[in-house]
mmCIF file with all atom_site columns, C-alpha atoms in Angstrom:
data_model
loop_
_atom_site.group_PDB
_atom_site.id
_atom_site.type_symbol
_atom_site.label_atom_id
_atom_site.label_alt_id
_atom_site.label_comp_id
_atom_site.label_asym_id
_atom_site.label_entity_id
_atom_site.label_seq_id
_atom_site.pdbx_PDB_ins_code
_atom_site.Cartn_x
_atom_site.Cartn_y
_atom_site.Cartn_z
_atom_site.occupancy
_atom_site.B_iso_or_equiv
_atom_site.pdbx_formal_charge
_atom_site.auth_seq_id
_atom_site.auth_comp_id
_atom_site.auth_asym_id
_atom_site.auth_atom_id
_atom_site.pdbx_PDB_model_num
ATOM 1   C CA . MET A 1 1   ? -13.643 33.621  21.595  1.00 0.00 ? 1035 MET A CA 1
ATOM 2   C CA . ASP A 1 2   ? -15.368 31.197  19.343  1.00 0.00 ? 1036 ASP A CA 1
ATOM 3   C CA . VAL A 1 3   ? -13.945 30.645  15.875  1.00 0.00 ? 1037 VAL A CA 1
ATOM 4   C CA . LEU A 1 4   ? -15.916 29.370  12.929  1.00 0.00 ? 1038 LEU A CA 1
ATOM 5   C CA . LEU A 1 5   ? -13.792 26.770  11.145  1.00 0.00 ? 1039 LEU A CA 1
ATOM 6   C CA . LYS A 1 6   ? -14.035 25.979  7.426   1.00 0.00 ? 1040 LYS A CA 1
ATOM 7   C CA . HIS A 1 7   ? -13.503 22.741  5.639   1.00 0.00 ? 1041 HIS A CA 1
ATOM 8   C CA . THR A 1 8   ? -12.461 21.705  2.229   1.00 0.00 ? 1042 THR A CA 1
ATOM 9   C CA . SER A 1 9   ? -15.402 21.265  -0.193  1.00 0.00 ? 1043 SER A CA 1
ATOM 10  C CA . LEU A 1 10  ? -13.827 18.396  -2.117  1.00 0.00 ? 1044 LEU A CA 1
ATOM 11  C CA . SER A 1 11  ? -13.050 15.902  0.583   1.00 0.00 ? 1045 SER A CA 1
ATOM 12  C CA . CYS A 1 12  ? -15.629 16.554  3.312   1.00 0.00 ? 1046 CYS A CA 1
ATOM 13  C CA . ALA A 1 13  ? -19.053 14.987  3.382   1.00 0.00 ? 1047 ALA A CA 1
ATOM 14  C CA . GLN A 1 14  ? -21.518 15.383  6.178   1.00 0.00 ? 1048 GLN A CA 1
ATOM 15  C CA . TYR A 1 15  ? -24.397 13.201  7.275   1.00 0.00 ? 1049 TYR A CA 1
ATOM 16  C CA . HIS A 1 16  ? -26.891 12.858  10.063  1.00 0.00 ? 1050 HIS A CA 1
ATOM 17  C CA . PRO A 1 17  ? -25.704 10.978  13.150  1.00 0.00 ? 1051 PRO A CA 1
ATOM 18  C CA . GLY A 1 18  ? -27.187 7.499   13.274  1.00 0.00 ? 1052 GLY A CA 1
ATOM 19  C CA . ASP A 1 19  ? -27.873 7.362   9.472   1.00 0.00 ? 1053 ASP A CA 1
ATOM 20  C CA . SER A 1 20  ? -26.045 4.353   8.274   1.00 0.00 ? 1054 SER A CA 1
ATOM 21  C CA . ILE A 1 21  ? -27.018 4.893   4.700   1.00 0.00 ? 1055 ILE A CA 1
ATOM 22  C CA . GLY A 1 22  ? -25.919 8.490   4.954   1.00 0.00 ? 1056 GLY A CA 1
ATOM 23  C CA . LYS A 1 23  ? -22.568 7.466   6.365   1.00 0.00 ? 1057 LYS A CA 1
ATOM 24  C CA . LEU A 1 24  ? -22.009 4.922   3.574   1.00 0.00 ? 1058 LEU A CA 1
ATOM 25  C CA . LEU A 1 25  ? -22.952 7.490   0.864   1.00 0.00 ? 1059 LEU A CA 1
ATOM 26  C CA . ALA A 1 26  ? -20.702 10.055  2.555   1.00 0.00 ? 1060 ALA A CA 1
ATOM 27  C CA . TYR A 1 27  ? -17.826 7.737   1.851   1.00 0.00 ? 1061 TYR A CA 1
ATOM 28  C CA . VAL A 1 28  ? -18.963 7.071   -1.651  1.00 0.00 ? 1062 VAL A CA 1
ATOM 29  C CA . SER A 1 29  ? -19.154 10.758  -2.382  1.00 0.00 ? 1063 SER A CA 1
ATOM 30  C CA . LEU A 1 30  ? -15.291 10.801  -1.838  1.00 0.00 ? 1064 LEU A CA 1
ATOM 31  C CA . CYS A 1 31  ? -14.853 8.741   -5.018  1.00 0.00 ? 1065 CYS A CA 1
ATOM 32  C CA . PRO A 1 32  ? -13.835 11.688  -7.177  1.00 0.00 ? 1066 PRO A CA 1
ATOM 33  C CA . VAL A 1 33  ? -10.963 12.500  -4.806  1.00 0.00 ? 1067 VAL A CA 1
ATOM 34  C CA . LEU A 1 34  ? -9.842  8.835   -4.899  1.00 0.00 ? 1068 LEU A CA 1
ATOM 35  C CA . LEU A 1 35  ? -10.186 8.983   -8.733  1.00 0.00 ? 1069 LEU A CA 1
ATOM 36  C CA . LEU A 1 36  ? -7.830  11.958  -9.008  1.00 0.00 ? 1070 LEU A CA 1
ATOM 37  C CA . CYS A 1 37  ? -5.359  10.220  -6.612  1.00 0.00 ? 1071 CYS A CA 1
ATOM 38  C CA . TYR A 1 38  ? -5.628  6.989   -8.732  1.00 0.00 ? 1072 TYR A CA 1
ATOM 39  C CA . GLN A 1 39  ? -4.977  8.814   -12.037 1.00 0.00 ? 1073 GLN A CA 1
ATOM 40  C CA . SER A 1 40  ? -2.079  10.877  -10.542 1.00 0.00 ? 1074 SER A CA 1
ATOM 41  C CA . SER A 1 41  ? -0.473  7.697   -9.236  1.00 0.00 ? 1075 SER A CA 1
ATOM 42  C CA . LYS A 1 42  ? -1.008  6.078   -12.654 1.00 0.00 ? 1076 LYS A CA 1
ATOM 43  C CA . VAL A 1 43  ? 0.909   8.897   -14.328 1.00 0.00 ? 1077 VAL A CA 1
ATOM 44  C CA . TYR A 1 44  ? 3.667   8.623   -11.776 1.00 0.00 ? 1078 TYR A CA 1
ATOM 45  C CA . THR A 1 45  ? 4.022   4.814   -11.860 1.00 0.00 ? 1079 THR A CA 1
ATOM 46  C CA . ARG A 1 46  ? 3.367   4.121   -15.615 1.00 0.00 ? 1080 ARG A CA 1
ATOM 47  C CA . ARG A 1 47  ? 4.880   7.315   -17.096 1.00 0.00 ? 1081 ARG A CA 1
ATOM 48  C CA . GLU A 1 48  ? 2.627   7.039   -20.111 1.00 0.00 ? 1082 GLU A CA 1
ATOM 49  C CA . VAL A 1 49  ? 2.301   10.433  -21.934 1.00 0.00 ? 1083 VAL A CA 1
ATOM 50  C CA . HIS A 1 50  ? -1.433  10.079  -22.778 1.00 0.00 ? 1084 HIS A CA 1
ATOM 51  C CA . GLU A 1 51  ? -2.249  9.275   -19.131 1.00 0.00 ? 1085 GLU A CA 1
ATOM 52  C CA . ALA A 1 52  ? -0.785  12.704  -18.176 1.00 0.00 ? 1086 ALA A CA 1
ATOM 53  C CA . VAL A 1 53  ? -2.979  14.341  -20.774 1.00 0.00 ? 1087 VAL A CA 1
ATOM 54  C CA . LEU A 1 54  ? -5.998  12.490  -19.415 1.00 0.00 ? 1088 LEU A CA 1
ATOM 55  C CA . LEU A 1 55  ? -5.128  13.754  -15.931 1.00 0.00 ? 1089 LEU A CA 1
ATOM 56  C CA . ALA A 1 56  ? -4.929  17.327  -17.308 1.00 0.00 ? 1090 ALA A CA 1
ATOM 57  C CA . GLY A 1 57  ? -8.373  16.763  -18.840 1.00 0.00 ? 1091 GLY A CA 1
ATOM 58  C CA . LEU A 1 58  ? -9.913  15.813  -15.445 1.00 0.00 ? 1092 LEU A CA 1
ATOM 59  C CA . VAL A 1 59  ? -8.380  18.914  -13.789 1.00 0.00 ? 1093 VAL A CA 1
ATOM 60  C CA . LEU A 1 60  ? -9.709  21.071  -16.657 1.00 0.00 ? 1094 LEU A CA 1
ATOM 61  C CA . GLN A 1 61  ? -13.134 19.533  -16.280 1.00 0.00 ? 1095 GLN A CA 1
ATOM 62  C CA . GLU A 1 62  ? -13.207 20.288  -12.630 1.00 0.00 ? 1096 GLU A CA 1
ATOM 63  C CA . ALA A 1 63  ? -12.279 23.871  -13.350 1.00 0.00 ? 1097 ALA A CA 1
ATOM 64  C CA . ALA A 1 64  ? -15.043 24.180  -16.022 1.00 0.00 ? 1098 ALA A CA 1
ATOM 65  C CA . ALA A 1 65  ? -17.641 22.757  -13.517 1.00 0.00 ? 1099 ALA A CA 1
ATOM 66  C CA . ARG A 1 66  ? -16.691 25.201  -10.886 1.00 0.00 ? 1100 ARG A CA 1
ATOM 67  C CA . ALA A 1 67  ? -16.660 28.100  -13.321 1.00 0.00 ? 1101 ALA A CA 1
ATOM 68  C CA . LEU A 1 68  ? -20.210 27.147  -14.465 1.00 0.00 ? 1102 LEU A CA 1
ATOM 69  C CA . LYS A 1 69  ? -21.301 27.171  -10.801 1.00 0.00 ? 1103 LYS A CA 1
ATOM 70  C CA . HIS A 1 70  ? -20.157 30.816  -10.496 1.00 0.00 ? 1104 HIS A CA 1
ATOM 71  C CA . LEU A 1 71  ? -21.630 31.732  -13.884 1.00 0.00 ? 1105 LEU A CA 1
ATOM 72  C CA . LEU A 1 72  ? -25.037 30.076  -13.410 1.00 0.00 ? 1106 LEU A CA 1
ATOM 73  C CA . LYS A 1 73  ? -25.335 31.004  -9.659  1.00 0.00 ? 1107 LYS A CA 1
ATOM 74  C CA . HIS A 1 74  ? -27.956 28.275  -9.116  1.00 0.00 ? 1108 HIS A CA 1
ATOM 75  C CA . PRO A 1 75  ? -28.775 27.907  -5.442  1.00 0.00 ? 1109 PRO A CA 1
ATOM 76  C CA . ARG A 1 76  ? -28.350 24.645  -3.556  1.00 0.00 ? 1110 ARG A CA 1
ATOM 77  C CA . PRO A 1 77  ? -31.368 22.907  -2.126  1.00 0.00 ? 1111 PRO A CA 1
ATOM 78  C CA . ALA A 1 78  ? -32.940 24.036  1.159   1.00 0.00 ? 1112 ALA A CA 1
ATOM 79  C CA . THR A 1 79  ? -30.822 21.533  3.061   1.00 0.00 ? 1113 THR A CA 1
ATOM 80  C CA . CYS A 1 80  ? -27.777 23.862  2.492   1.00 0.00 ? 1114 CYS A CA 1
ATOM 81  C CA . THR A 1 81  ? -28.684 25.503  5.719   1.00 0.00 ? 1115 THR A CA 1
ATOM 82  C CA . ILE A 1 82  ? -27.931 22.405  7.691   1.00 0.00 ? 1116 ILE A CA 1
ATOM 83  C CA . LEU A 1 83  ? -24.696 21.945  5.724   1.00 0.00 ? 1117 LEU A CA 1
ATOM 84  C CA . ASN A 1 84  ? -23.675 25.650  5.982   1.00 0.00 ? 1118 ASN A CA 1
ATOM 85  C CA . LEU A 1 85  ? -23.257 25.742  2.258   1.00 0.00 ? 1119 LEU A CA 1
ATOM 86  C CA . CYS A 1 86  ? -25.935 28.264  1.196   1.00 0.00 ? 1120 CYS A CA 1
ATOM 87  C CA . HIS A 1 87  ? -23.134 30.744  0.313   1.00 0.00 ? 1121 HIS A CA 1
ATOM 88  C CA . SER A 1 88  ? -22.068 28.499  -2.579  1.00 0.00 ? 1122 SER A CA 1
ATOM 89  C CA . HIS A 1 89  ? -23.799 27.402  -5.747  1.00 0.00 ? 1123 HIS A CA 1
ATOM 90  C CA . GLY A 1 90  ? -24.793 23.922  -6.903  1.00 0.00 ? 1124 GLY A CA 1
ATOM 91  C CA . MET A 1 91  ? -25.220 23.846  -10.667 1.00 0.00 ? 1125 MET A CA 1
ATOM 92  C CA . PRO A 1 92  ? -23.698 21.567  -11.894 1.00 0.00 ? 1126 PRO A CA 1
ATOM 93  C CA . SER A 1 93  ? -22.529 18.995  -9.355  1.00 0.00 ? 1127 SER A CA 1
ATOM 94  C CA . SER A 1 94  ? -18.701 18.858  -9.856  1.00 0.00 ? 1128 SER A CA 1
ATOM 95  C CA . HIS A 1 95  ? -18.445 15.519  -7.978  1.00 0.00 ? 1129 HIS A CA 1
ATOM 96  C CA . THR A 1 96  ? -20.849 13.908  -10.454 1.00 0.00 ? 1130 THR A CA 1
ATOM 97  C CA . SER A 1 97  ? -19.311 15.556  -13.458 1.00 0.00 ? 1131 SER A CA 1
ATOM 98  C CA . MET A 1 98  ? -15.840 14.246  -12.491 1.00 0.00 ? 1132 MET A CA 1
ATOM 99  C CA . MET A 1 99  ? -17.042 10.672  -12.333 1.00 0.00 ? 1133 MET A CA 1
ATOM 100 C CA . PHE A 1 100 ? -18.945 10.723  -15.528 1.00 0.00 ? 1134 PHE A CA 1
ATOM 101 C CA . ALA A 1 101 ? -16.108 12.449  -17.393 1.00 0.00 ? 1135 ALA A CA 1
ATOM 102 C CA . TYR A 1 102 ? -13.712 9.696   -16.439 1.00 0.00 ? 1136 TYR A CA 1
ATOM 103 C CA . LEU A 1 103 ? -16.280 6.990   -17.209 1.00 0.00 ? 1137 LEU A CA 1
ATOM 104 C CA . ALA A 1 104 ? -16.874 8.516   -20.695 1.00 0.00 ? 1138 ALA A CA 1
ATOM 105 C CA . VAL A 1 105 ? -13.182 8.836   -21.660 1.00 0.00 ? 1139 VAL A CA 1
ATOM 106 C CA . SER A 1 106 ? -12.243 5.539   -20.308 1.00 0.00 ? 1140 SER A CA 1
ATOM 107 C CA . SER A 1 107 ? -15.125 3.838   -21.978 1.00 0.00 ? 1141 SER A CA 1
ATOM 108 C CA . CYS A 1 108 ? -14.112 5.444   -25.357 1.00 0.00 ? 1142 CYS A CA 1
ATOM 109 C CA . ILE A 1 109 ? -10.485 4.207   -24.915 1.00 0.00 ? 1143 ILE A CA 1
ATOM 110 C CA . ALA A 1 110 ? -11.717 0.737   -24.024 1.00 0.00 ? 1144 ALA A CA 1
ATOM 111 C CA . LEU A 1 111 ? -13.817 0.611   -27.125 1.00 0.00 ? 1145 LEU A CA 1
ATOM 112 C CA . GLN A 1 112 ? -11.010 1.781   -29.253 1.00 0.00 ? 1146 GLN A CA 1
ATOM 113 C CA . LEU A 1 113 ? -8.702  -0.999  -28.000 1.00 0.00 ? 1147 LEU A CA 1
ATOM 114 C CA . ARG A 1 114 ? -11.240 -3.851  -27.794 1.00 0.00 ? 1148 ARG A CA 1
ATOM 115 C CA . ARG A 1 115 ? -10.008 -5.548  -30.937 1.00 0.00 ? 1149 ARG A CA 1
ATOM 116 C CA . GLN A 1 116 ? -6.383  -5.456  -29.795 1.00 0.00 ? 1150 GLN A CA 1
ATOM 117 C CA . ARG A 1 117 ? -7.017  -7.100  -26.543 1.00 0.00 ? 1151 ARG A CA 1
ATOM 118 C CA . GLY A 1 118 ? -7.380  -10.687 -25.457 1.00 0.00 ? 1152 GLY A CA 1
ATOM 119 C CA . THR A 1 119 ? -10.532 -12.081 -23.829 1.00 0.00 ? 1153 THR A CA 1
ATOM 120 C CA . ALA A 1 120 ? -9.310  -11.668 -20.408 1.00 0.00 ? 1154 ALA A CA 1
ATOM 121 C CA . SER A 1 121 ? -8.257  -8.022  -20.909 1.00 0.00 ? 1155 SER A CA 1
ATOM 122 C CA . ARG A 1 122 ? -11.632 -7.281  -22.547 1.00 0.00 ? 1156 ARG A CA 1
ATOM 123 C CA . LEU A 1 123 ? -13.519 -8.822  -19.589 1.00 0.00 ? 1157 LEU A CA 1
ATOM 124 C CA . LEU A 1 124 ? -11.365 -6.870  -17.167 1.00 0.00 ? 1158 LEU A CA 1
ATOM 125 C CA . ALA A 1 125 ? -12.009 -3.638  -19.065 1.00 0.00 ? 1159 ALA A CA 1
ATOM 126 C CA . ALA A 1 126 ? -15.739 -4.285  -19.087 1.00 0.00 ? 1160 ALA A CA 1
ATOM 127 C CA . ALA A 1 127 ? -15.666 -4.929  -15.340 1.00 0.00 ? 1161 ALA A CA 1
ATOM 128 C CA . GLU A 1 128 ? -13.733 -1.639  -14.822 1.00 0.00 ? 1162 GLU A CA 1
ATOM 129 C CA . GLN A 1 129 ? -16.408 0.333   -16.830 1.00 0.00 ? 1163 GLN A CA 1
ATOM 130 C CA . LEU A 1 130 ? -19.249 -1.211  -14.867 1.00 0.00 ? 1164 LEU A CA 1
ATOM 131 C CA . ALA A 1 131 ? -17.497 -0.420  -11.605 1.00 0.00 ? 1165 ALA A CA 1
ATOM 132 C CA . LEU A 1 132 ? -16.958 3.213   -12.739 1.00 0.00 ? 1166 LEU A CA 1
ATOM 133 C CA . ALA A 1 133 ? -20.610 3.422   -13.801 1.00 0.00 ? 1167 ALA A CA 1
ATOM 134 C CA . ALA A 1 134 ? -21.835 2.109   -10.412 1.00 0.00 ? 1168 ALA A CA 1
ATOM 135 C CA . ALA A 1 135 ? -19.488 4.533   -8.654  1.00 0.00 ? 1169 ALA A CA 1
ATOM 136 C CA . GLY A 1 136 ? -20.697 7.402   -10.770 1.00 0.00 ? 1170 GLY A CA 1
ATOM 137 C CA . VAL A 1 137 ? -24.402 6.615   -10.015 1.00 0.00 ? 1171 VAL A CA 1
ATOM 138 C CA . GLY A 1 138 ? -23.412 6.164   -6.418  1.00 0.00 ? 1172 GLY A CA 1
ATOM 139 C CA . VAL A 1 139 ? -21.837 9.571   -6.263  1.00 0.00 ? 1173 VAL A CA 1
ATOM 140 C CA . ALA A 1 140 ? -24.795 11.184  -7.915  1.00 0.00 ? 1174 ALA A CA 1
ATOM 141 C CA . CYS A 1 141 ? -27.247 9.632   -5.491  1.00 0.00 ? 1175 CYS A CA 1
ATOM 142 C CA . SER A 1 142 ? -25.039 10.528  -2.495  1.00 0.00 ? 1176 SER A CA 1
ATOM 143 C CA . ARG A 1 143 ? -24.961 14.154  -3.453  1.00 0.00 ? 1177 ARG A CA 1
ATOM 144 C CA . VAL A 1 144 ? -28.806 14.336  -3.518  1.00 0.00 ? 1178 VAL A CA 1
ATOM 145 C CA . TYR A 1 145 ? -29.371 12.106  -0.424  1.00 0.00 ? 1179 TYR A CA 1
ATOM 146 C CA . LEU A 1 146 ? -26.924 14.119  1.691   1.00 0.00 ? 1180 LEU A CA 1
ATOM 147 C CA . GLY A 1 147 ? -28.538 17.356  0.593   1.00 0.00 ? 1181 GLY A CA 1
ATOM 148 C CA . TYR A 1 148 ? -25.620 18.886  -1.260  1.00 0.00 ? 1182 TYR A CA 1
ATOM 149 C CA . HIS A 1 149 ? -27.387 19.085  -4.589  1.00 0.00 ? 1183 HIS A CA 1
ATOM 150 C CA . SER A 1 150 ? -30.816 18.824  -6.193  1.00 0.00 ? 1184 SER A CA 1
ATOM 151 C CA . SER A 1 151 ? -31.544 16.064  -8.749  1.00 0.00 ? 1185 SER A CA 1
ATOM 152 C CA . ASP A 1 152 ? -31.332 18.448  -11.677 1.00 0.00 ? 1186 ASP A CA 1
ATOM 153 C CA . GLN A 1 153 ? -27.941 19.755  -10.502 1.00 0.00 ? 1187 GLN A CA 1
ATOM 154 C CA . VAL A 1 154 ? -26.738 16.159  -10.374 1.00 0.00 ? 1188 VAL A CA 1
ATOM 155 C CA . LEU A 1 155 ? -28.172 15.403  -13.869 1.00 0.00 ? 1189 LEU A CA 1
ATOM 156 C CA . ALA A 1 156 ? -26.485 18.521  -15.160 1.00 0.00 ? 1190 ALA A CA 1
ATOM 157 C CA . GLY A 1 157 ? -23.184 17.347  -13.734 1.00 0.00 ? 1191 GLY A CA 1
ATOM 158 C CA . ALA A 1 158 ? -23.583 13.890  -15.351 1.00 0.00 ? 1192 ALA A CA 1
ATOM 159 C CA . LEU A 1 159 ? -24.390 15.438  -18.713 1.00 0.00 ? 1193 LEU A CA 1
ATOM 160 C CA . LEU A 1 160 ? -21.470 17.841  -18.420 1.00 0.00 ? 1194 LEU A CA 1
ATOM 161 C CA . GLY A 1 161 ? -18.999 15.123  -17.508 1.00 0.00 ? 1195 GLY A CA 1
ATOM 162 C CA . SER A 1 162 ? -20.155 12.765  -20.203 1.00 0.00 ? 1196 SER A CA 1
ATOM 163 C CA . VAL A 1 163 ? -19.923 15.353  -22.933 1.00 0.00 ? 1197 VAL A CA 1
ATOM 164 C CA . PHE A 1 164 ? -16.538 16.543  -21.686 1.00 0.00 ? 1198 PHE A CA 1
ATOM 165 C CA . GLY A 1 165 ? -15.254 12.943  -21.432 1.00 0.00 ? 1199 GLY A CA 1
ATOM 166 C CA . VAL A 1 166 ? -16.127 12.180  -25.062 1.00 0.00 ? 1200 VAL A CA 1
ATOM 167 C CA . ALA A 1 167 ? -14.696 15.508  -26.160 1.00 0.00 ? 1201 ALA A CA 1
ATOM 168 C CA . TRP A 1 168 ? -11.460 14.967  -24.287 1.00 0.00 ? 1202 TRP A CA 1
ATOM 169 C CA . PHE A 1 169 ? -11.091 11.465  -25.860 1.00 0.00 ? 1203 PHE A CA 1
ATOM 170 C CA . GLY A 1 170 ? -11.178 13.397  -29.195 1.00 0.00 ? 1204 GLY A CA 1
ATOM 171 C CA . VAL A 1 171 ? -8.400  15.601  -27.876 1.00 0.00 ? 1205 VAL A CA 1
ATOM 172 C CA . LEU A 1 172 ? -6.405  12.499  -26.796 1.00 0.00 ? 1206 LEU A CA 1
ATOM 173 C CA . ARG A 1 173 ? -6.702  11.074  -30.337 1.00 0.00 ? 1207 ARG A CA 1
ATOM 174 C CA . MET A 1 174 ? -5.870  14.407  -31.925 1.00 0.00 ? 1208 MET A CA 1
ATOM 175 C CA . LEU A 1 175 ? -2.703  14.715  -29.871 1.00 0.00 ? 1209 LEU A CA 1
ATOM 176 C CA . ALA A 1 176 ? -1.654  11.139  -30.449 1.00 0.00 ? 1210 ALA A CA 1
ATOM 177 C CA . PRO A 1 177 ? 1.087   12.019  -33.017 1.00 0.00 ? 1211 PRO A CA 1
ATOM 178 C CA . LEU A 1 178 ? 2.796   14.135  -30.369 1.00 0.00 ? 1212 LEU A CA 1
ATOM 179 C CA . TYR A 1 179 ? 3.036   11.529  -27.726 1.00 0.00 ? 1213 TYR A CA 1
ATOM 180 C CA . GLY A 1 180 ? 6.079   9.824   -29.304 1.00 0.00 ? 1214 GLY A CA 1
ATOM 181 C CA . LEU A 1 181 ? 7.746   13.129  -29.811 1.00 0.00 ? 1215 LEU A CA 1
ATOM 182 C CA . LEU A 1 182 ? 7.219   14.165  -26.217 1.00 0.00 ? 1216 LEU A CA 1
ATOM 183 C CA . ALA A 1 183 ? 8.474   10.801  -24.899 1.00 0.00 ? 1217 ALA A CA 1
ATOM 184 C CA . SER A 1 184 ? 11.652  11.188  -26.958 1.00 0.00 ? 1218 SER A CA 1
ATOM 185 C CA . TRP A 1 185 ? 12.531  14.494  -25.163 1.00 0.00 ? 1219 TRP A CA 1
ATOM 186 C CA . ARG A 1 186 ? 15.759  13.988  -23.186 1.00 0.00 ? 1220 ARG A CA 1
ATOM 187 C CA . LEU A 1 187 ? 14.235  15.068  -19.840 1.00 0.00 ? 1221 LEU A CA 1
ATOM 188 C CA . LEU A 1 188 ? 11.164  12.921  -20.245 1.00 0.00 ? 1222 LEU A CA 1
ATOM 189 C CA . GLN A 1 189 ? 13.298  10.029  -21.450 1.00 0.00 ? 1223 GLN A CA 1
ATOM 190 C CA . GLN A 1 190 ? 15.345  10.307  -18.213 1.00 0.00 ? 1224 GLN A CA 1
ATOM 191 C CA . LEU A 1 191 ? 11.990  10.184  -16.335 1.00 0.00 ? 1225 LEU A CA 1
ATOM 192 C CA . GLY A 1 192 ? 11.007  7.049   -18.130 1.00 0.00 ? 1226 GLY A CA 1
ATOM 193 C CA . ALA A 1 193 ? 8.207   8.512   -20.225 1.00 0.00 ? 1227 ALA A CA 1
ATOM 194 C CA . LYS A 1 194 ? 6.734   6.289   -22.919 1.00 0.00 ? 1228 LYS A CA 1
ATOM 195 C CA . ASP A 1 195 ? 4.138   6.378   -25.665 1.00 0.00 ? 1229 ASP A CA 1
ATOM 196 C CA . THR A 1 196 ? 1.765   3.496   -25.398 1.00 0.00 ? 1230 THR A CA 1
ATOM 197 C CA . TRP A 1 197 ? -1.269  5.051   -27.036 1.00 0.00 ? 1231 TRP A CA 1
ATOM 198 C CA . GLY A 1 198 ? -3.054  2.493   -29.169 1.00 0.00 ? 1232 GLY A CA 1
ATOM 199 C CA . VAL A 1 199 ? -1.378  -0.426  -27.588 1.00 0.00 ? 1233 VAL A CA 1
ATOM 200 C CA . GLY A 1 200 ? -3.931  -2.878  -26.466 1.00 0.00 ? 1234 GLY A CA 1
ATOM 201 C CA . GLU A 1 201 ? -2.063  -4.652  -23.771 1.00 0.00 ? 1235 GLU A CA 1
ATOM 202 C CA . PRO A 1 202 ? 1.147   -2.622  -22.856 1.00 0.00 ? 1236 PRO A CA 1
ATOM 203 C CA . LEU A 1 203 ? 1.715   -4.810  -19.713 1.00 0.00 ? 1237 LEU A CA 1
ATOM 204 C CA . ALA A 1 204 ? 1.976   -7.940  -21.907 1.00 0.00 ? 1238 ALA A CA 1
ATOM 205 C CA . VAL A 1 205 ? 4.555   -6.166  -24.100 1.00 0.00 ? 1239 VAL A CA 1
ATOM 206 C CA . GLU A 1 206 ? 6.554   -5.202  -21.015 1.00 0.00 ? 1240 GLU A CA 1
ATOM 207 C CA . GLN A 1 207 ? 6.267   -8.664  -19.595 1.00 0.00 ? 1241 GLN A CA 1
ATOM 208 C CA . ALA A 1 208 ? 7.588   -10.156 -22.874 1.00 0.00 ? 1242 ALA A CA 1
ATOM 209 C CA . ALA A 1 209 ? 10.504  -7.698  -22.829 1.00 0.00 ? 1243 ALA A CA 1
ATOM 210 C CA . PHE A 1 210 ? 11.479  -8.576  -19.299 1.00 0.00 ? 1244 PHE A CA 1
ATOM 211 C CA . THR A 1 211 ? 11.306  -12.305 -19.855 1.00 0.00 ? 1245 THR A CA 1
ATOM 212 C CA . ASP A 1 212 ? 13.376  -12.067 -23.025 1.00 0.00 ? 1246 ASP A CA 1
ATOM 213 C CA . SER A 1 213 ? 16.792  -13.531 -22.366 1.00 0.00 ? 1247 SER A CA 1
ATOM 214 C CA . SER A 1 214 ? 18.701  -11.061 -24.601 1.00 0.00 ? 1248 SER A CA 1
ATOM 215 C CA . TYR A 1 215 ? 17.053  -8.138  -22.672 1.00 0.00 ? 1249 TYR A CA 1
ATOM 216 C CA . LYS A 1 216 ? 18.242  -9.599  -19.425 1.00 0.00 ? 1250 LYS A CA 1
ATOM 217 C CA . ALA A 1 217 ? 21.761  -10.022 -20.819 1.00 0.00 ? 1251 ALA A CA 1
ATOM 218 C CA . LYS A 1 218 ? 21.735  -6.441  -22.014 1.00 0.00 ? 1252 LYS A CA 1
ATOM 219 C CA . MET A 1 219 ? 20.683  -5.124  -18.533 1.00 0.00 ? 1253 MET A CA 1
ATOM 220 C CA . ALA A 1 220 ? 23.145  -7.353  -16.651 1.00 0.00 ? 1254 ALA A CA 1
#
């Protein structure tokens, strides 16, 4: 008896055999998954409260994009037959919206901190934003090229993500007074949570602390 298998919609991208460009773009289209993994690992390793709030925003953005798909019920392009996705809806592209949401919120944070950073840090931040922009455009193009979305669905995703990212930056700023309070909670203190919102170069601050002789003597 033949069984029709299903695949996860977030981490599976199909392309035509022998299509080298399609194969490359199939990998590019996985950037939103890598982005969520990156932000999750950042929360775990850095333990910065605002990074956890940013991660929550990305999850909320994904939920909003999926809810809009069910609400608008906009059909995918005709290529959905080959992809076996005609049962689902395509407006907006949630992959594209995820990328542009992160690009928008991280760009706002970089602009806020630009005067508190040194030249090297500013250049690195600019390079990161350019890389994110290139990845966002790449994901958008991949979703159209591979037949998952039409161009208007991808544009809608980019617009949704950009607006949501700027709005979530406003939420991050609004919640800023609470980060120190949350980091001072006993459980979060034991987990190493810290409030670095508004600090231009937290790694430099930590480096200075670790190289300070009195700090080393205290930890000995």
